[in-house]
Coordinates of C-alpha atoms in Angstrom, one line a residue:
Chain R
X20 CA -10.7 54.2 12.8
X21 CA -9.9 51.3 15.1
X22 CA -11.0 50.2 18.5
X23 CA -8.6 50.3 21.4
X24 CA -8.4 48.4 24.6
X25 CA -7.1 49.6 27.8
X26 CA -4.6 47.2 29.5
X27 CA -2.4 47.1 32.5
X28 CA 1.0 45.7 32.1
X29 CA 3.0 45.6 35.3
X30 CA 0.9 48.3 36.9
X31 CA 1.3 50.6 34.0
X32 CA -1.7 51.5 31.9
X33 CA -1.5 51.4 28.1
X34 CA -4.0 51.9 25.4
X35 CA -3.5 49.3 22.7
X36 CA -5.0 48.5 19.4
X37 CA -7.3 45.6 19.4
X38 CA -5.3 43.5 17.0
X39 CA -2.1 44.4 18.8
X40 CA -3.8 43.4 22.1
X41 CA -4.6 39.9 20.8
X42 CA -1.1 39.4 19.5
X43 CA 0.4 40.4 22.8
X44 CA -2.1 38.4 24.7
X45 CA -1.4 35.3 22.8
X46 CA 2.3 35.9 23.0
X47 CA 2.2 36.1 26.8
X48 CA -0.2 33.2 27.0
X49 CA 2.1 31.0 24.9
X50 CA 5.1 31.8 27.0
X51 CA 3.2 31.2 30.2
X52 CA 2.3 27.8 29.0
X53 CA 5.9 26.8 28.7
X54 CA 6.5 27.1 32.4
X55 CA 5.0 25.1 35.2
X56 CA 4.5 26.6 38.6
X57 CA 7.5 24.8 39.9
X58 CA 9.6 26.8 37.5
X59 CA 8.6 29.9 39.2
X60 CA 6.2 30.8 36.4
X61 CA 4.5 33.7 38.1
X62 CA 7.7 35.4 38.9
X63 CA 9.0 34.9 35.4
X64 CA 5.9 36.3 33.8
X65 CA 5.9 39.3 36.0
X66 CA 9.6 40.0 35.1
X67 CA 8.8 39.7 31.5
X68 CA 5.8 41.9 31.7
X69 CA 7.8 44.4 33.6
X70 CA 10.4 44.5 30.8
X71 CA 7.8 44.7 28.2
X72 CA 6.2 47.7 30.0
X73 CA 9.6 49.3 30.1
X74 CA 10.0 48.8 26.4
X75 CA 6.5 50.1 25.5
X76 CA 6.6 53.2 27.5
X77 CA 8.9 55.2 25.2
X78 CA 6.7 54.2 22.3
X79 CA 3.8 56.3 23.6
X80 CA 3.9 60.0 22.9
X81 CA 1.4 62.8 22.5
X82 CA 1.4 62.3 18.8
X83 CA 1.0 58.5 19.1
X84 CA -1.0 57.7 22.1
X85 CA -1.7 54.0 21.4
X86 CA 0.4 50.9 21.2
X87 CA 0.0 49.4 17.8
X88 CA 0.9 46.1 16.3
X89 CA 4.2 47.3 15.0
X90 CA 5.2 48.1 18.5
X91 CA 4.3 44.7 19.6
X92 CA 6.3 43.1 16.8
X93 CA 9.3 45.1 17.9
X94 CA 8.9 44.0 21.4
X95 CA 8.7 40.4 20.3
X96 CA 11.7 40.8 18.2
X97 CA 13.7 42.0 21.1
X98 CA 12.3 39.6 23.7
X99 CA 12.4 36.6 21.3
X100 CA 9.9 34.1 20.1
X101 CA 8.3 32.0 22.8
X102 CA 10.4 28.9 21.8
X103 CA 13.6 30.9 22.4
X104 CA 12.7 31.5 26.0
X105 CA 13.6 28.0 27.0
X106 CA 17.2 27.4 27.6
X107 CA 18.4 24.0 26.5
X108 CA 17.8 22.4 29.8
X109 CA 14.2 23.4 30.1
X110 CA 13.7 22.6 26.5
X111 CA 14.8 19.0 27.1
X112 CA 12.5 18.8 30.1
X113 CA 9.6 20.1 28.0
X114 CA 10.3 17.8 25.2
X115 CA 10.4 14.9 27.5
X116 CA 7.1 16.0 29.0
X117 CA 5.7 16.4 25.6
X118 CA 6.8 13.2 24.1
X119 CA 5.1 11.5 27.0
X120 CA 1.9 13.2 26.5
X121 CA 1.5 13.8 22.8
X122 CA -0.4 11.2 21.0
X123 CA -1.2 10.8 17.4
X124 CA -4.6 9.2 17.8
X125 CA -7.8 11.1 17.4
X126 CA -9.5 12.1 20.6
X127 CA -13.0 13.2 21.2
X128 CA -13.1 16.9 22.0
X129 CA -15.8 19.6 21.7
X130 CA -15.1 21.9 18.9
X131 CA -14.9 25.5 20.2
X132 CA -14.7 27.1 16.8
X133 CA -17.1 25.4 14.4
X134 CA -19.8 25.0 16.9
X135 CA -23.5 25.7 16.9
X136 CA -24.2 25.3 20.6
X137 CA -21.7 23.4 22.6
X138 CA -19.6 22.0 19.9
X139 CA -20.7 18.5 20.8
X140 CA -22.0 17.6 17.4
X141 CA -19.0 19.2 15.7
X142 CA -16.5 17.4 17.9
X143 CA -18.2 14.1 17.5
X144 CA -18.3 14.7 13.8
X145 CA -14.5 15.2 13.8
X146 CA -14.0 12.1 15.8
X147 CA -16.1 9.9 13.6
X148 CA -15.0 11.6 10.4
X149 CA -18.5 12.7 9.5
X150 CA -20.0 16.0 8.6
X151 CA -21.5 17.4 11.7
X152 CA -24.6 18.2 9.9
X153 CA -25.5 14.5 10.0
X154 CA -24.8 14.4 13.7
X155 CA -27.0 17.4 14.3
X156 CA -29.8 15.8 12.3
X157 CA -29.4 12.7 14.5
X158 CA -29.5 14.8 17.6
X159 CA -32.7 16.5 16.5
X160 CA -34.2 13.2 15.8
X161 CA -33.1 11.8 19.2
X162 CA -34.5 14.9 20.9
X163 CA -37.9 14.3 19.3
X164 CA -37.8 10.6 20.0
X165 CA -36.9 10.9 23.6
X166 CA -39.3 13.8 24.3
X167 CA -36.6 16.1 25.1
X168 CA -34.8 13.8 27.6
X169 CA -32.1 13.6 25.0
X170 CA -31.4 17.2 25.7
X171 CA -30.1 16.2 29.1
X172 CA -27.8 13.8 27.4
X173 CA -26.5 16.6 25.3
X174 CA -25.9 18.7 28.4
X175 CA -24.1 15.8 30.0
X176 CA -21.9 15.4 27.0
X177 CA -21.3 19.1 26.9
X178 CA -20.0 18.9 30.5
X179 CA -18.1 15.8 30.2
X180 CA -16.3 16.1 26.8
X181 CA -13.5 18.7 27.1
X182 CA -13.3 21.4 24.6
X183 CA -10.3 21.5 22.3
X184 CA -8.9 24.8 23.4
X185 CA -5.2 24.6 22.8
X186 CA -3.7 24.2 19.4
X187 CA -2.5 20.7 20.4
X188 CA -5.9 19.6 21.4
X189 CA -7.4 21.0 18.3
X190 CA -5.0 19.0 16.3
X191 CA -5.8 15.9 18.4
X192 CA -9.4 16.5 17.8
X193 CA -9.0 16.4 14.1
X194 CA -6.6 13.5 14.3
X195 CA -3.5 15.2 13.1
X196 CA -0.1 14.6 14.6
X197 CA 0.8 17.0 17.4
X198 CA 4.0 18.8 16.8
X199 CA 3.1 22.2 18.1
X200 CA 3.9 23.1 21.7
X201 CA 1.5 21.6 24.1
X202 CA 0.2 24.0 26.6
X203 CA -0.7 22.6 30.0
X204 CA -4.1 23.5 31.2
X205 CA -4.6 24.9 34.6
X206 CA -7.7 26.1 36.4
X207 CA -6.1 29.6 36.4
X208 CA -6.1 29.5 32.6
X209 CA -9.7 28.5 32.6
X210 CA -10.6 31.3 34.8
X211 CA -8.6 33.7 32.7
X212 CA -10.6 32.3 29.8
X213 CA -13.8 33.1 31.5
X214 CA -12.6 36.6 32.2
X215 CA -11.6 37.3 28.7
X216 CA -14.8 35.9 27.3
X217 CA -16.8 37.8 29.8
X218 CA -15.1 40.9 28.7
X219 CA -16.0 40.2 25.2
X220 CA -19.5 39.5 26.3
X221 CA -19.9 42.8 28.0
X222 CA -18.3 44.5 25.1
X223 CA -20.8 42.9 22.9
X224 CA -23.6 44.1 25.1
X225 CA -22.3 47.6 25.0
X226 CA -22.0 47.6 21.2
X227 CA -25.5 46.2 20.8
X228 CA -24.3 43.9 18.1
X229 CA -26.8 41.1 18.4
X230 CA -24.8 38.5 16.6
X231 CA -21.6 39.2 18.6
X232 CA -23.8 39.4 21.7
X233 CA -25.1 35.9 21.3
X234 CA -21.8 34.4 20.4
X235 CA -20.2 36.1 23.4
X236 CA -23.0 34.9 25.6
X237 CA -22.5 31.5 24.2
X238 CA -18.8 31.7 24.8
X239 CA -19.4 32.8 28.4
X240 CA -21.7 29.9 29.1
X241 CA -19.2 27.6 27.4
X242 CA -16.5 28.7 29.7
X243 CA -18.8 28.3 32.6
X244 CA -19.5 24.8 31.4
X245 CA -15.7 24.2 31.2
X246 CA -15.3 25.4 34.7
X247 CA -18.0 23.0 35.9
X248 CA -16.2 20.3 34.0
X249 CA -13.1 21.2 36.0
X250 CA -15.0 20.8 39.2
X251 CA -16.3 17.4 38.1
X252 CA -12.8 16.4 37.2
X253 CA -11.8 17.3 40.7
X254 CA -14.5 15.2 42.2
X255 CA -13.5 12.3 40.0
X256 CA -9.9 12.7 41.2
X257 CA -11.1 12.6 44.8
X258 CA -13.1 9.6 44.1
X259 CA -10.1 8.0 42.5
X260 CA -8.2 8.6 45.7
X261 CA -11.0 7.0 47.7
X262 CA -11.0 4.0 45.4
X263 CA -7.3 3.8 45.6
X264 CA -7.6 3.7 49.4
X265 CA -10.2 1.0 49.2
X266 CA -8.0 -1.1 47.0
X267 CA -5.1 -0.8 49.3
X268 CA -7.0 -1.7 52.4
X269 CA -8.8 -4.6 50.8
X270 CA -5.6 -5.9 49.3
X271 CA -3.7 -5.7 52.6
X272 CA -6.4 -7.4 54.6
X273 CA -6.6 -10.2 52.0
X274 CA -2.9 -10.8 52.1
X275 CA -2.7 -10.8 55.9
X276 CA -5.5 -13.4 56.1
X277 CA -3.9 -15.4 53.4
X278 CA -0.6 -15.5 55.1
X279 CA -2.1 -16.3 58.5
X280 CA -4.1 -19.0 56.9
X281 CA -1.0 -20.5 55.4
X282 CA 0.7 -20.5 58.7
X283 CA -2.2 -22.2 60.2
X284 CA -3.1 -19.4 62.5
X285 CA -6.4 -18.3 61.1
X286 CA -9.6 -20.3 60.8
X287 CA -11.3 -18.2 58.4
X288 CA -10.2 -19.7 55.2
X289 CA -10.6 -23.4 55.4
X290 CA -13.4 -25.1 57.3
X291 CA -11.4 -28.2 58.0
X292 CA -9.0 -26.1 59.9
X293 CA -11.2 -26.6 62.9
X294 CA -9.9 -30.1 63.1
X295 CA -6.5 -30.0 61.6
X296 CA -3.7 -27.6 61.7
X297 CA -2.6 -26.7 58.2
X298 CA 0.6 -28.7 58.5
X299 CA -1.3 -31.8 59.2
X300 CA -3.8 -31.0 56.6
X301 CA -1.0 -30.8 54.1
X302 CA 0.6 -34.1 55.1
X303 CA -2.8 -35.7 55.2
X304 CA -3.6 -34.7 51.7
X305 CA -0.5 -34.5 49.6
X306 CA 1.5 -37.4 48.3
X307 CA 4.8 -35.9 49.1
X308 CA 5.8 -33.5 51.8
X309 CA 7.4 -31.2 49.2
X310 CA 4.2 -30.9 47.4
X311 CA 2.7 -29.1 50.4
X312 CA 5.4 -26.5 50.3
X313 CA 5.2 -26.1 46.5
X314 CA 1.5 -25.8 46.7
X315 CA 1.6 -23.3 49.5
X316 CA 4.2 -21.1 47.7
X317 CA 2.4 -21.5 44.5
X318 CA -1.0 -20.5 45.9
X319 CA 0.6 -17.5 47.6
X320 CA 2.1 -16.3 44.4
X321 CA -0.8 -17.1 42.2
X322 CA -3.3 -15.3 44.4
X323 CA -1.0 -12.9 46.1
X324 CA 0.6 -11.3 43.0
X325 CA -2.7 -10.1 41.6
X326 CA -3.7 -8.8 45.0
X327 CA -0.4 -7.0 45.4
X328 CA -0.9 -5.5 42.0
X329 CA -4.2 -4.3 43.2
X330 CA -2.6 -2.8 46.3
X331 CA 0.0 -1.1 44.1
X332 CA -2.6 0.3 41.8
X333 CA -4.5 1.5 44.8
X334 CA -1.5 3.2 46.2
X335 CA -0.8 4.9 42.8
X336 CA -4.3 6.2 42.7
X337 CA -4.1 7.3 46.3
X338 CA -0.8 9.0 46.3
X339 CA -0.5 10.0 42.7
X340 CA 3.0 8.9 42.3
X341 CA 4.3 8.0 38.9
X342 CA 7.3 6.1 39.9
X343 CA 7.5 2.9 38.0
X344 CA 10.4 0.5 38.3
X345 CA 11.2 -0.8 34.9
X346 CA 10.5 -4.4 34.5
X347 CA 8.5 -4.6 37.6
X348 CA 5.5 -5.7 35.6
X349 CA 7.6 -8.4 34.0
X350 CA 8.9 -9.6 37.4
X351 CA 5.4 -9.7 38.8
X352 CA 4.1 -11.6 35.8
X353 CA 7.0 -14.0 36.0
X354 CA 6.4 -14.6 39.7
X355 CA 2.7 -15.1 39.1
X356 CA 3.4 -17.6 36.3
X357 CA 5.9 -19.4 38.6
X358 CA 3.1 -19.6 41.2
X359 CA 0.9 -21.1 38.6
X360 CA 3.5 -23.6 37.6
X361 CA 4.1 -24.6 41.2
X362 CA 0.4 -25.1 41.8
X363 CA 0.1 -27.1 38.6
X364 CA 3.1 -29.2 39.4
X365 CA 2.1 -30.0 42.9
X366 CA -1.4 -30.5 41.8
X367 CA -0.5 -33.0 39.1
X368 CA 1.8 -34.9 41.4
X369 CA -0.9 -35.1 44.0
X370 CA -3.5 -36.1 41.5
X371 CA -1.5 -39.0 40.6
X372 CA -2.1 -40.3 44.1
X373 CA -5.7 -40.3 43.3
X374 CA -5.5 -41.8 39.9
X375 CA -6.7 -45.3 40.6
X376 CA -9.7 -46.5 42.5
X377 CA -10.2 -49.9 43.8
X378 CA -12.2 -51.6 46.4
X379 CA -12.0 -54.6 48.8
X380 CA -15.1 -56.4 49.9
X381 CA -15.6 -58.2 53.1
X382 CA -18.4 -60.3 54.1
X383 CA -19.0 -59.8 57.8
X384 CA -19.2 -62.8 59.9
X385 CA -22.5 -62.6 61.7
X386 CA -23.6 -64.7 64.6
X387 CA -26.7 -66.7 63.7
X388 CA -29.8 -64.5 63.9
X389 CA -32.6 -65.9 66.0
X390 CA -35.4 -64.3 64.1
X391 CA -36.6 -63.7 60.6
X392 CA -36.4 -59.9 61.1
X393 CA -33.4 -57.9 61.6
X394 CA -33.5 -54.5 63.1
X395 CA -31.1 -51.9 61.8
X396 CA -30.0 -49.2 64.2
X397 CA -27.8 -46.1 63.9
X398 CA -25.0 -46.1 66.5
X399 CA -24.7 -43.2 68.9
X400 CA -22.6 -40.3 68.0
X401 CA -19.5 -41.0 69.9
X402 CA -18.4 -37.6 69.3
X403 CA -21.4 -35.8 70.6
X404 CA -19.3 -34.1 73.3
X405 CA -16.9 -31.5 72.4
X406 CA -16.6 -29.5 69.2
X407 CA -18.2 -32.1 67.2
X408 CA -21.5 -32.0 69.0
X409 CA -24.4 -31.9 66.6
X410 CA -22.0 -32.3 63.8
X411 CA -23.3 -33.8 60.7
X412 CA -20.6 -35.2 58.7
X413 CA -21.5 -34.9 55.1
X414 CA -19.8 -36.9 52.4
X415 CA -16.3 -35.7 51.8
X416 CA -15.9 -33.8 55.0
X417 CA -13.3 -35.2 57.3
X418 CA -12.5 -34.7 60.8
X419 CA -9.8 -35.6 63.1
X420 CA -10.1 -37.3 66.4
X421 CA -7.3 -38.0 68.8
X422 CA -3.8 -38.0 67.5
X423 CA -3.7 -40.6 64.8
X424 CA -7.2 -41.2 63.6
X425 CA -9.5 -39.4 61.2
X426 CA -13.1 -39.8 60.6
X427 CA -14.1 -39.8 57.0
X428 CA -17.5 -39.8 55.5
X429 CA -20.5 -41.8 56.2
X430 CA -21.0 -45.3 55.1
X431 CA -23.8 -45.9 52.7
X432 CA -26.2 -48.6 53.5
X433 CA -28.3 -50.4 51.0
X434 CA -30.6 -53.3 51.4
X435 CA -30.7 -55.9 48.7
X436 CA -31.9 -59.4 48.2
X437 CA -29.7 -62.1 49.6
X438 CA -29.1 -65.3 47.7
X439 CA -28.5 -67.6 50.5
X440 CA -30.9 -68.6 53.3
X441 CA -29.3 -66.3 55.9
X442 CA -28.9 -62.6 56.4
X443 CA -25.6 -61.3 55.3
X444 CA -23.7 -58.0 55.5
X445 CA -21.1 -57.1 53.0
X446 CA -18.7 -54.2 53.4
X447 CA -17.2 -52.6 50.3
X448 CA -14.3 -50.4 51.1
X449 CA -13.3 -48.1 48.3
X450 CA -10.3 -45.9 48.0
X451 CA -8.1 -44.2 45.5
X452 CA -4.4 -44.5 45.2
X453 CA -1.4 -44.1 42.9
X454 CA -1.9 -47.6 41.6
X455 CA -4.5 -50.3 41.8
X456 CA -2.5 -52.0 44.5
X457 CA -2.0 -48.8 46.4
X458 CA -5.7 -48.1 46.2
X459 CA -6.5 -51.6 47.5
X460 CA -4.1 -51.2 50.4
X461 CA -5.5 -47.9 51.4
X462 CA -9.0 -49.3 51.1
X463 CA -8.2 -52.1 53.5
X464 CA -7.2 -49.5 55.9
X465 CA -10.8 -48.3 56.3
X466 CA -12.1 -49.3 59.7
X467 CA -15.7 -49.7 60.6
X468 CA -17.6 -50.9 63.5
X469 CA -20.8 -52.9 63.2
X470 CA -22.2 -54.4 66.4
X471 CA -24.6 -57.3 66.5
X472 CA -26.8 -57.9 69.4
X473 CA -29.1 -60.9 68.7
X474 CA -31.1 -59.7 65.7
X475 CA -30.1 -56.1 66.1
X476 CA -27.4 -54.6 64.0
X477 CA -26.0 -51.3 65.1
X478 CA -24.1 -49.3 62.4
X479 CA -21.5 -46.8 63.3
X480 CA -22.0 -43.4 61.9
X481 CA -18.6 -42.9 60.6
X482 CA -15.8 -44.9 59.1
X483 CA -12.3 -44.2 60.3
X484 CA -8.8 -44.3 58.9
X485 CA -5.4 -43.7 60.4
X486 CA -4.0 -40.3 59.7
X487 CA -1.0 -41.8 58.2
X488 CA -3.1 -43.5 55.6
X489 CA -3.9 -40.1 54.1
X490 CA -7.0 -38.9 52.6
X491 CA -7.7 -40.6 49.3
X492 CA -11.4 -40.3 48.9
X493 CA -12.1 -43.3 50.9
X494 CA -15.7 -44.5 51.0
X495 CA -17.6 -47.4 52.4
X496 CA -20.7 -49.1 51.0
X497 CA -22.6 -51.6 53.1
X498 CA -25.0 -54.1 51.7
X499 CA -27.5 -55.8 54.0
X500 CA -28.5 -58.9 52.1
X501 CA -32.0 -60.1 53.1
X502 CA -33.2 -63.4 51.7
X503 CA -36.7 -63.7 50.3
X504 CA -39.3 -64.0 53.0
X505 CA -37.2 -62.4 55.6
X506 CA -37.6 -58.8 56.8
X507 CA -35.8 -55.8 58.1
X508 CA -36.9 -53.0 60.3
X509 CA -35.4 -49.6 60.0
X510 CA -35.2 -47.5 63.1
X511 CA -34.9 -43.8 63.4
X512 CA -31.6 -42.5 62.3
X513 CA -30.9 -45.1 59.6
X514 CA -32.0 -42.6 57.1
X515 CA -28.7 -40.8 57.6
X516 CA -27.0 -43.8 56.2
X517 CA -29.3 -45.0 53.5
X518 CA -29.6 -43.6 50.1
X519 CA -32.7 -44.3 48.2
X520 CA -33.4 -47.9 49.1
X521 CA -35.4 -49.5 46.4
X522 CA -38.8 -50.7 47.5
X523 CA -42.0 -51.8 46.0
X524 CA -44.1 -49.0 47.5
X525 CA -41.6 -46.6 46.1
X526 CA -41.3 -44.8 49.4
X527 CA -38.7 -42.2 50.3
X528 CA -36.1 -43.3 52.8
X529 CA -37.3 -41.1 55.6
X530 CA -40.8 -42.5 55.2
X531 CA -39.4 -46.0 55.5
X532 CA -38.3 -45.5 59.0
X533 CA -40.2 -47.3 61.7
X534 CA -41.6 -49.8 59.4
X535 CA -40.7 -53.4 58.7
X536 CA -39.9 -54.4 55.2
X537 CA -40.0 -57.9 53.8
X538 CA -38.1 -59.1 50.9
X539 CA -40.3 -60.4 48.1
X540 CA -39.4 -61.4 44.6
X541 CA -40.4 -58.0 43.5
X542 CA -38.3 -56.2 46.0
X543 CA -38.7 -54.9 49.5
X544 CA -42.2 -54.5 50.5
X545 CA -43.7 -52.8 53.4
X546 CA -45.1 -55.1 56.0
X547 CA -46.4 -52.8 58.6
X548 CA -47.7 -50.0 56.5
X549 CA -51.3 -49.0 56.5
X550 CA -52.8 -49.4 53.0
X551 CA -53.5 -45.7 52.9
X552 CA -49.8 -44.9 52.9
Chain H
X22 CA 25.1 13.5 15.0
X23 CA 23.0 16.6 15.1
X24 CA 25.1 19.8 15.0
X25 CA 22.3 21.6 16.9
X26 CA 22.5 19.2 19.8
X27 CA 26.2 19.5 20.0
X28 CA 26.1 23.2 19.9
X29 CA 23.5 23.2 22.6
X30 CA 25.6 20.9 24.7
X31 CA 28.5 23.4 24.4
X32 CA 26.4 26.4 25.3
X33 CA 24.8 24.6 28.3
X34 CA 26.0 26.0 31.5
X35 CA 27.9 28.8 29.8
X36 CA 25.0 31.2 30.0
X37 CA 24.7 30.7 33.7
X38 CA 28.4 31.0 34.2
X39 CA 28.3 34.3 32.4
X40 CA 25.5 35.7 34.4
X41 CA 27.4 34.8 37.6
X42 CA 30.5 36.4 36.3
X43 CA 28.8 39.6 35.4
X44 CA 27.2 39.7 38.8
X45 CA 30.5 38.9 40.5
X46 CA 31.6 42.2 39.3
X47 CA 28.8 44.0 41.0
X48 CA 25.0 44.3 41.3
X49 CA 23.1 44.8 38.1
X50 CA 19.6 45.1 36.6
X51 CA 18.5 42.4 34.2
X52 CA 18.7 44.9 31.3
X53 CA 22.3 45.6 32.2
X54 CA 23.1 41.9 32.2
X55 CA 21.3 41.6 28.9
X56 CA 23.2 44.5 27.4
X57 CA 26.6 43.1 28.5
X58 CA 25.8 39.7 27.1
X59 CA 24.5 41.1 23.8
X60 CA 27.7 43.1 23.5
X61 CA 29.6 39.8 23.9
X62 CA 27.3 38.2 21.4
X63 CA 26.3 35.6 23.9
X64 CA 22.6 36.4 23.9
X65 CA 20.3 37.1 21.0
X66 CA 16.9 37.5 22.6
X67 CA 16.1 38.8 26.0
X68 CA 13.5 36.3 26.8
X69 CA 16.0 33.7 27.5
X70 CA 17.3 35.5 30.5
X71 CA 14.2 35.8 32.7
X72 CA 13.5 32.2 33.3
X73 CA 17.3 31.7 34.0
X74 CA 17.4 34.5 36.5
X75 CA 14.4 33.2 38.3
X76 CA 15.8 29.7 38.4
X77 CA 19.1 30.9 39.8
X78 CA 17.2 32.9 42.4
X79 CA 15.1 29.9 43.4
X80 CA 18.3 27.9 43.8
X81 CA 19.6 30.5 46.2
X82 CA 22.5 31.6 44.0
X83 CA 21.1 35.1 43.3
X84 CA 19.1 37.5 45.3
X85 CA 17.5 40.8 44.3
X86 CA 16.1 44.0 45.8
X87 CA 13.6 46.3 44.3
X88 CA 14.6 49.7 43.2
X89 CA 12.0 52.4 42.4
X90 CA 12.5 54.2 39.1
X91 CA 10.9 57.4 38.1
X92 CA 10.6 56.5 34.5
X93 CA 8.7 53.3 34.8
X94 CA 7.8 50.3 37.0
X95 CA 10.2 49.3 39.9
X96 CA 13.0 47.1 38.8
X97 CA 14.9 44.2 40.3
X98 CA 18.5 44.7 41.2
X99 CA 20.3 41.4 41.2
X100 CA 23.3 40.3 43.2
X101 CA 25.2 37.1 44.1
X102 CA 24.5 35.4 47.4
X103 CA 27.3 33.8 49.4
X104 CA 26.5 30.6 47.7
X105 CA 26.5 32.3 44.4
X106 CA 29.9 33.7 45.0
X107 CA 31.2 30.3 45.9
X108 CA 29.6 28.8 42.8
X109 CA 31.0 31.6 40.7
X110 CA 34.6 30.9 41.8
X111 CA 34.2 27.2 41.3
X112 CA 32.8 27.7 37.8
X113 CA 35.7 30.1 37.1
X114 CA 38.3 27.5 37.8
X115 CA 36.4 24.9 35.9
X116 CA 36.3 27.2 33.0
X117 CA 40.0 27.8 33.2
X118 CA 40.7 24.1 33.3
X119 CA 38.5 23.4 30.3
X120 CA 39.9 26.3 28.4
X121 CA 43.4 25.1 28.9
X122 CA 42.5 21.5 28.2
X123 CA 40.7 22.2 25.0
X124 CA 43.4 24.5 23.7
X125 CA 46.0 21.9 24.4
X126 CA 44.1 19.3 22.6
X127 CA 43.5 21.6 19.6
X128 CA 46.9 23.0 19.3
X129 CA 49.0 20.3 20.8
X130 CA 50.3 23.0 23.1
X131 CA 52.5 22.2 26.0
X132 CA 50.6 22.6 29.3
X133 CA 51.3 25.8 31.0
X134 CA 53.4 25.4 34.1

């Protein structure tokens, strides 16, 4: 005695043996897997089923009321094996699709057949090449150790790891090469799966076979889990689109700003653009005009290519297109490398302009000073009006004024012991250049203003150069030489120019302000400090 | 050289042409088409036909109408569209040309006037 199943093929009802049913079901499922919806799969399947129904009808008589497996075999013989369904053109397409997707490496799947619960341990066992028993022991151990929180991890893995449902996936899970037809998974298939398993589940309930019952129940929940997995995959795909969009937007914004910056139209990139246009900046800095162009192009390629790759990746995520121009990756890499070379080239050439450093010193001619004390003042900020108001020029910052001059850096003032009987001020102008002589010439181009009024010396806040002299890390050191027994007074503001003036009281510069210091054999000593200082 | 590939190359397109030719002679059910082609030993299994028919229909070369049948489910009755008729004629002439050309090459025949 055998069990029969009642089926509907093309709106005709048949009773069919259980084993014949499975054979027919798998046959149809395999064929279905060959076609994508673009091939008109649904229509093809319904045509096929209609023909099968036509063929099966004559096989049912009063004497033989049920379709059996022999009937199905006959049908398959007439219709053909699934592989034969493909005409050569479609077979090529499929083979192309397959060769793109089949891989020979082992992948992590859940095992739907040898499983205890969700097949997680079994699948992991396959992947690692271990007996799942060890994995399960490990799992139990983890469950205990984590007070059951590990169970959540197991559920998460259950949801995330796909089950090896198709023959191809099962082979992949075990790490064997895939040479059987690969069946594309669709949500429809999954739902079908759930249907079938639910049927088995309800059958099991009806038959009161407790073992079958639990397995079918398990299968049902598994299918449910798979469905949830599909939903999660969908969410991830959506997220992928969002991410893609973000990439694209970010990349485009970046490139736009970069280009604008290069053209000198945007302020956002370089702070010294507030005072120079980019063109002038380039000429100011680079040794040769061509270096400016090289560096600009180089920078654009070097930064731009990765950004554009980002945009491209973002677009791919967003629009899901697979078009890839052969060799584009190579072209991009080549351009990027060219950008790197350009940057390096212009960088090296420019660096040669900074290779040497030299200084010139000048002892300033001072009118005779009527007193034993010299007062050091900070000059007014001549550029207090306009955009430079309240501007503190730190070392290395440079600023342009008028058409042909540039301000660079602050001079550094130091107070040292003078050998002779008189006060002296020595200026050390330092610059870099492409040779010692070049450095010296540029150094002499540093202009500085120091005003003497009786015993008051007023120091300018900034030193200047002509724009055409170019930026070459010019610097200015000023030594105020005070003979033993004579004194200096520092007024407010001088702390901007001084840098740790050595003194006997070991006071910080800003504390030295407003006091008079006399030069002693030990060093500068405070004259007007209270002893409690 | 794989003989299978070459054979497949040769058969490509012929199946479609034959379907069009059969339908050029009149409307037909899929089972009729299959029977004719089996007679001519062009087809071995029926399964090959259905995807082909659907593809041709999707391309607008064939169309069908449903016919009720008392002894079973309703069946599709295929026919050529205007486009299909045009295609069929073109394929016919191509077939003639090929046929002549191949024979000439094989037998060193003089080309027919």
